[in-house]
């Protein structure tokens, strides 16, 4: 997908694994708290002139016949709500826990892909945090662990959240957004700091992607959160959107990483394009920058007619469709790619993880790497409607 992804994508989604890491030599209690009054400790912040979220979002819209049009992005100059975003496993720092300096090929590019487009709806607050790094996870999985402390990750996210509430929120509505390791940390934060608390009334919605957020089978609330239900319409507020995606032709295997339920529970799945269920078109924003690396299936040309694309994103109307399905113990967003006669656009999209060992697709990961990209346009539409409901 990106030249920048060459090193970090193999374990981008392994925040799930980080949940199970044991404590090591570093003590969170003795570690100095991160000072979130310093704007440099925020990856995205309204007052940060080097904001990772303030980048070019111009999109080429490609029709089935290969014709193109350019879609410009318009930022909301006076948004009425805020978005609090926590990014996934992305740091390539060689230590078990990352530092607080954003990397262009890691934290910055991730926020750009996953949340920057929501500047059309909200002020974005995205703290840097001392996450479990890619090398840290690699060491753990290879049996050669390096010192790390997973409690530092939550300590930072909690500290950033508390600073935001005390200094920036001023009673505004907010959306909580996270992916993978970030979603896992926000799952904990919501349960401890928002669910059932007075501040819950300011929750516009929570978007937790790339994590299994569970409820009792057949229920819309309970499990991870006791008082916050699943979103069932685009204009519902105070609810949860959960996304984990797989292709229709490659469903999650027995060792699937995401969307797993079982033991009387099921993972939430909410398609922002159709929260009530059913198969519908997805408004995806797919990135175009750079060449494919060994971590991804090979890129394909966007059209068979050699259409030149110069923008950082493309959109393929009428091409991608999604539906939340339940297969065995898994609940997930199932992606279908429609290839109608006369459609000159690519017959496939990139997003699968390729093993660096045998160069084969790893079906356990599904389309985790592009969870947010697949539904970004639909998420924006949903947020628009939620904001209107919240204002009322």
Coordinates of C-alpha atoms in Angstrom, one line a residue:
X1 CA 0.0 0.0 0.0
X2 CA 2.7 2.5 0.9
X3 CA 6.5 2.7 0.5
X4 CA 6.5 3.8 4.2
X5 CA 4.8 0.5 5.3
X6 CA 7.8 -1.7 4.4
X7 CA 8.9 -2.3 8.0
X8 CA 5.9 -1.7 10.2
X9 CA 2.9 -3.3 8.6
X10 CA 3.8 -7.0 9.4
X11 CA 2.7 -6.3 13.0
X12 CA 0.5 -3.2 12.6
X13 CA -2.4 -5.1 14.1
X14 CA -0.6 -6.9 16.8
X15 CA -2.0 -4.5 19.5
X16 CA -4.3 -7.5 20.1
X17 CA -1.3 -9.5 21.2
X18 CA 0.0 -6.6 23.4
X19 CA -3.0 -7.1 25.6
X20 CA -1.4 -10.3 26.9
X21 CA 2.1 -9.1 27.4
X22 CA 3.5 -9.4 30.9
X23 CA 5.1 -6.7 32.9
X24 CA 8.9 -6.5 32.6
X25 CA 11.8 -4.5 34.0
X26 CA 10.3 -1.0 33.5
X27 CA 8.1 0.3 36.2
X28 CA 5.1 2.4 35.2
X29 CA 4.8 3.7 38.7
X30 CA 8.3 5.1 38.6
X31 CA 8.1 6.4 35.0
X32 CA 7.6 10.1 34.6
X33 CA 4.1 11.1 33.6
X34 CA 3.8 12.5 30.1
X35 CA 3.1 16.2 30.1
X36 CA 0.2 16.7 27.8
X37 CA 0.2 20.5 28.3
X38 CA 3.0 20.4 25.7
X39 CA 1.5 20.5 22.3
X40 CA 4.5 18.5 20.9
X41 CA 3.2 15.5 22.9
X42 CA 0.1 15.5 20.6
X43 CA 0.3 13.9 17.2
X44 CA -2.8 15.9 16.2
X45 CA -4.0 18.9 18.0
X46 CA -5.7 22.1 16.9
X47 CA -2.7 24.2 18.1
X48 CA 0.0 22.0 16.6
X49 CA 1.4 23.6 13.4
X50 CA 3.1 20.3 12.5
X51 CA -0.2 18.4 12.8
X52 CA 0.0 14.9 11.3
X53 CA -3.7 15.2 10.5
X54 CA -3.4 18.3 8.4
X55 CA -2.3 16.9 5.0
X56 CA -3.5 16.6 1.4
X57 CA -6.7 14.5 1.2
X58 CA -7.4 15.1 -2.5
X59 CA -9.1 12.1 -4.1
X60 CA -9.4 10.8 -7.7
X61 CA -12.9 9.3 -8.2
X62 CA -12.7 6.6 -10.8
X63 CA -15.9 5.6 -12.6
X64 CA -16.5 2.1 -14.1
X65 CA -15.7 3.3 -17.6
X66 CA -12.3 4.7 -16.4
X67 CA -13.3 8.3 -16.4
X68 CA -12.1 10.4 -13.5
X69 CA -13.0 13.4 -11.5
X70 CA -11.2 15.2 -8.7
X71 CA -12.7 15.4 -5.2
X72 CA -11.3 18.2 -3.0
X73 CA -11.4 18.0 0.8
X74 CA -12.9 20.8 2.8
X75 CA -12.0 21.2 6.5
X76 CA -14.5 22.4 8.9
X77 CA -13.3 25.7 10.2
X78 CA -15.5 25.7 13.3
X79 CA -16.4 22.1 14.2
X80 CA -18.9 21.6 17.0
X81 CA -17.5 18.3 18.4
X82 CA -14.1 16.7 19.0
X83 CA -12.5 13.4 18.0
X84 CA -10.2 11.8 20.5
X85 CA -8.0 9.3 18.5
X86 CA -5.5 6.6 19.6
X87 CA -3.4 5.0 16.8
X88 CA -2.5 1.3 16.4
X89 CA 0.8 -0.5 16.8
X90 CA 3.1 1.4 14.4
X91 CA 6.3 2.6 16.2
X92 CA 9.6 1.1 14.9
X93 CA 11.5 2.4 17.9
X94 CA 14.0 -0.3 19.0
X95 CA 12.8 -0.2 22.6
X96 CA 9.9 -2.2 24.0
X97 CA 7.9 1.0 24.6
X98 CA 8.1 3.9 22.1
X99 CA 9.3 7.4 22.8
X100 CA 7.0 10.4 22.3
X101 CA 8.6 11.6 19.0
X102 CA 6.3 10.9 16.0
X103 CA 7.9 9.1 13.1
X104 CA 7.0 10.1 9.5
X105 CA 6.9 6.4 8.5
X106 CA 4.9 5.3 11.6
X107 CA 2.6 7.4 13.7
X108 CA 2.3 10.3 11.3
X109 CA 1.3 8.3 8.2
X110 CA -1.0 6.2 10.3
X111 CA -3.0 9.1 11.6
X112 CA -3.1 10.6 8.1
X113 CA -4.7 7.4 6.8
X114 CA -7.0 6.7 9.6
X115 CA -8.4 9.9 11.1
X116 CA -7.3 13.0 9.2
X117 CA -10.4 13.1 7.0
X118 CA -12.6 13.6 10.0
X119 CA -11.3 17.2 10.2
X120 CA -14.5 17.8 8.1
X121 CA -16.5 17.0 11.3
X122 CA -14.4 17.6 14.4
X123 CA -11.3 19.0 16.1
X124 CA -8.9 16.1 16.3
X125 CA -6.9 15.3 19.5
X126 CA -4.5 12.4 19.1
X127 CA -1.9 12.0 21.8
X128 CA 1.5 10.4 21.4
X129 CA 1.8 7.6 23.8
X130 CA 4.5 5.1 24.9
X131 CA 3.0 2.2 23.0
X132 CA 4.3 -1.3 22.7
X133 CA 6.5 -1.1 19.6
X134 CA 6.8 -3.4 16.6
X135 CA 10.3 -4.5 17.6
X136 CA 8.9 -5.1 21.1
X137 CA 6.2 -7.4 19.8
X138 CA 8.6 -9.1 17.4
X139 CA 10.9 -9.9 20.3
X140 CA 8.1 -11.3 22.4
X141 CA 6.8 -13.5 19.5
X142 CA 10.3 -14.7 18.6
X143 CA 11.1 -15.7 22.2
X144 CA 13.7 -12.9 22.6
X145 CA 11.8 -10.3 24.6
X146 CA 13.1 -6.9 25.3
X147 CA 12.2 -4.8 28.3
X148 CA 8.7 -3.3 28.0
X149 CA 5.8 -2.2 30.2
X150 CA 2.4 -2.4 28.7
X151 CA 0.9 -0.4 31.6
X152 CA 2.7 2.7 30.3
X153 CA 0.5 2.7 27.2
X154 CA -2.7 3.1 29.2
X155 CA -1.1 5.5 31.7
X156 CA -0.4 7.8 28.8
X157 CA -3.7 7.5 27.1
X158 CA -5.5 8.1 30.4
X159 CA -3.3 11.1 31.1
X160 CA -4.0 12.6 27.7
X161 CA -7.8 12.0 28.1
X162 CA -7.8 13.7 31.5
X163 CA -5.8 16.6 30.2
X164 CA -8.2 17.0 27.3
X165 CA -11.3 17.0 29.5
X166 CA -9.8 19.5 32.0
X167 CA -8.3 21.9 29.4
X168 CA -9.9 21.5 26.0
X169 CA -13.4 19.9 26.2
X170 CA -15.5 22.6 27.8
X171 CA -18.6 20.5 27.7
X172 CA -18.4 19.7 24.0
X173 CA -19.6 16.4 22.5
X174 CA -16.9 13.9 21.5
X175 CA -16.2 10.9 19.4
X176 CA -13.7 8.2 20.6
X177 CA -11.8 6.6 17.8
X178 CA -9.1 3.9 17.9
X179 CA -7.7 1.0 15.9
X180 CA -5.9 -2.2 17.1
X181 CA -3.7 -1.4 20.1
X182 CA -5.4 2.0 20.2
X183 CA -8.9 0.5 20.2
X184 CA -7.9 -1.9 23.0
X185 CA -6.7 0.9 25.2
X186 CA -9.8 2.9 24.4
X187 CA -12.0 -0.1 25.3
X188 CA -10.5 0.0 28.7
X189 CA -10.7 3.8 29.0
X190 CA -14.4 3.9 28.0
X191 CA -15.3 1.1 30.5
X192 CA -13.5 2.8 33.3
X193 CA -14.0 6.5 32.6
X194 CA -17.1 7.0 30.5
X195 CA -19.5 4.0 30.7
X196 CA -22.2 4.8 33.3
X197 CA -20.6 8.1 34.3
X198 CA -22.1 11.6 33.9
X199 CA -19.8 12.3 31.1
X200 CA -21.4 9.6 29.0
X201 CA -24.0 12.1 28.0
X202 CA -21.3 13.9 25.9
X203 CA -20.4 10.7 24.0
X204 CA -21.5 11.2 20.4
X205 CA -20.2 7.7 19.5
X206 CA -17.2 5.4 19.9
X207 CA -15.5 3.9 16.8
X208 CA -13.4 0.9 17.8
X209 CA -11.8 -0.9 14.9
X210 CA -9.5 -4.0 14.7
X211 CA -10.5 -5.3 18.1
X212 CA -13.1 -7.8 19.3
X213 CA -15.6 -5.8 21.3
X214 CA -18.0 -8.4 22.7
X215 CA -21.5 -8.5 24.0
X216 CA -23.7 -11.4 25.2
X217 CA -25.0 -13.3 22.2
X218 CA -28.1 -11.7 20.8
X219 CA -27.7 -8.6 22.9
X220 CA -27.0 -5.0 22.0
X221 CA -25.5 -3.9 25.2
X222 CA -23.5 -5.6 28.0
X223 CA -20.2 -7.3 27.9
X224 CA -17.4 -4.8 27.3
X225 CA -19.7 -1.9 28.2
X226 CA -22.6 -2.0 30.6
X227 CA -24.5 1.1 29.5
X228 CA -23.3 1.9 26.0
X229 CA -25.2 0.1 23.2
X230 CA -24.2 -0.9 19.7
X231 CA -25.1 1.7 17.0
X232 CA -28.2 0.5 15.0
X233 CA -28.7 3.6 12.8
X234 CA -26.6 6.3 11.3
X235 CA -28.2 9.0 13.5
X236 CA -28.1 7.2 16.8
X237 CA -25.8 8.7 19.4
X238 CA -24.0 7.5 22.5
X239 CA -23.3 4.1 20.9
X240 CA -20.5 2.0 19.6
X241 CA -19.3 1.2 16.0
X242 CA -17.1 -1.9 15.8
X243 CA -15.2 -2.9 12.6
X244 CA -13.1 -5.8 11.7
X245 CA -13.0 -6.8 8.0
X246 CA -12.4 -9.9 5.9
X247 CA -12.9 -10.7 2.2
X248 CA -16.0 -12.7 1.3
X249 CA -13.7 -15.3 -0.4
X250 CA -11.3 -15.5 2.5
X251 CA -13.3 -15.7 5.7
X252 CA -11.5 -15.9 9.1
X253 CA -9.9 -19.3 9.7
X254 CA -9.9 -21.0 13.1
X255 CA -6.9 -18.9 14.1
X256 CA -8.5 -15.6 12.9
X257 CA -7.2 -12.6 14.8
X258 CA -10.3 -10.4 14.8
X259 CA -14.1 -10.6 15.4
X260 CA -13.9 -13.7 17.6
X261 CA -16.7 -14.5 20.0
X262 CA -17.5 -17.8 21.8
X263 CA -18.5 -18.9 25.3
X264 CA -21.8 -17.1 25.1
X265 CA -20.5 -13.9 23.6
X266 CA -20.2 -12.5 20.1
X267 CA -18.1 -9.7 18.7
X268 CA -19.8 -6.5 17.7
X269 CA -19.9 -5.6 14.0
X270 CA -21.3 -2.3 12.8
X271 CA -21.1 -1.3 9.1
X272 CA -21.3 2.5 9.2
X273 CA -22.9 2.4 5.7
X274 CA -25.8 0.2 7.1
X275 CA -25.8 0.0 10.9
X276 CA -29.1 -2.0 10.9
X277 CA -27.6 -4.7 8.7
X278 CA -27.7 -5.8 5.1
X279 CA -25.3 -5.6 2.2
X280 CA -24.5 -2.1 0.9
X281 CA -22.0 -0.2 -1.1
X282 CA -18.9 1.1 0.8
X283 CA -17.5 4.5 0.3
X284 CA -13.8 3.7 0.7
X285 CA -10.9 6.1 0.4
X286 CA -7.9 4.0 -0.7
X287 CA -4.4 5.3 -0.6
X288 CA -2.2 5.5 -3.7
X289 CA 1.2 6.5 -2.3
X290 CA 4.3 4.4 -3.0
X291 CA 5.0 0.9 -4.1
X292 CA 4.0 -2.4 -2.5
X293 CA 6.4 -4.2 -0.2
X294 CA 6.8 -7.8 0.9
X295 CA 4.2 -7.1 3.6
X296 CA 1.3 -6.7 1.1
X297 CA -0.2 -8.5 -1.8
X298 CA 1.1 -6.9 -5.0
X299 CA -0.6 -3.7 -6.1
X300 CA -2.6 -3.8 -9.3
X301 CA -3.1 -0.8 -11.7
X302 CA -6.2 1.1 -10.8
X303 CA -7.6 0.6 -14.4
X304 CA -6.8 -1.5 -17.4
X305 CA -6.7 1.5 -19.5
X306 CA -3.6 3.0 -17.8
X307 CA -5.4 5.9 -16.1
X308 CA -2.8 8.2 -14.5
X309 CA -3.5 8.9 -10.8
X310 CA -1.7 11.8 -9.1
X311 CA -3.7 12.2 -5.9
X312 CA -2.9 10.5 -2.6
X313 CA -6.3 8.8 -2.5
X314 CA -8.8 7.1 -4.9
X315 CA -12.5 6.3 -4.6
X316 CA -14.2 3.5 -6.6
X317 CA -18.0 4.1 -6.6
X318 CA -20.1 1.0 -7.2
X319 CA -17.1 -1.3 -6.7
X320 CA -16.9 -2.3 -3.0
X321 CA -19.7 -3.7 -0.9
X322 CA -19.9 -4.7 2.7
X323 CA -22.1 -6.6 5.1
X324 CA -21.8 -7.6 8.7
X325 CA -22.0 -11.4 8.9
X326 CA -21.6 -14.1 11.5
X327 CA -19.8 -17.2 10.6
X328 CA -19.3 -19.7 13.4
X329 CA -17.6 -17.8 16.3
X330 CA -16.7 -14.8 14.1
X331 CA -18.7 -11.6 13.4
X332 CA -17.1 -9.3 10.9
X333 CA -17.5 -6.9 8.0
X334 CA -17.5 -9.0 4.8
X335 CA -16.0 -7.3 1.8
X336 CA -17.3 -8.1 -1.7
X337 CA -15.7 -6.6 -4.8
X338 CA -18.1 -6.3 -7.8
X339 CA -16.5 -6.8 -11.2
X340 CA -19.3 -6.1 -13.7
X341 CA -18.9 -6.3 -17.5
X342 CA -17.4 -3.2 -18.9
X343 CA -15.8 -2.1 -15.6
X344 CA -12.2 -1.2 -16.5
X345 CA -11.2 -0.6 -12.9
X346 CA -9.0 -3.0 -10.9
X347 CA -10.6 -6.3 -10.1
X348 CA -9.0 -6.3 -6.7
X349 CA -7.7 -4.0 -4.0
X350 CA -4.6 -4.2 -1.7
X351 CA -4.9 -4.8 2.0
X352 CA -3.9 -8.4 2.9
X353 CA -0.9 -9.1 5.0
X354 CA 1.8 -11.2 3.3
X355 CA 4.1 -13.3 5.5
X356 CA 7.7 -12.3 5.4
X357 CA 8.7 -15.9 5.9
X358 CA 7.0 -17.7 2.9
X359 CA 5.6 -14.7 1.0
X360 CA 2.0 -16.2 1.4
X361 CA -1.1 -14.4 2.3
X362 CA -2.0 -14.7 6.0
X363 CA -5.8 -15.2 6.2
X364 CA -5.9 -14.8 10.0
X365 CA -5.4 -11.0 9.6
X366 CA -8.1 -10.4 7.1
X367 CA -8.2 -6.8 5.8
X368 CA -7.2 -5.4 9.2
X369 CA -4.6 -3.1 7.6
X370 CA -7.3 -1.2 5.8
X371 CA -10.3 -1.5 8.2
X372 CA -10.7 2.3 8.5
X373 CA -10.0 3.0 4.8
X374 CA -12.8 0.7 3.7
X375 CA -15.5 2.6 5.5
X376 CA -14.1 6.1 5.8
X377 CA -16.6 7.9 3.6
X378 CA -19.5 6.0 5.3
X379 CA -18.1 6.9 8.7
X380 CA -18.0 10.5 7.8
X381 CA -21.7 10.4 6.7
X382 CA -22.6 8.6 9.9
X383 CA -20.7 11.2 12.0
X384 CA -22.6 14.0 10.2
X385 CA -25.9 12.5 11.1
X386 CA -24.8 11.8 14.7
X387 CA -23.7 15.4 15.1
X388 CA -27.2 16.6 14.0
X389 CA -28.8 14.2 16.5
X390 CA -26.5 15.4 19.2
X391 CA -27.2 19.0 18.6
X392 CA -30.9 18.3 19.0

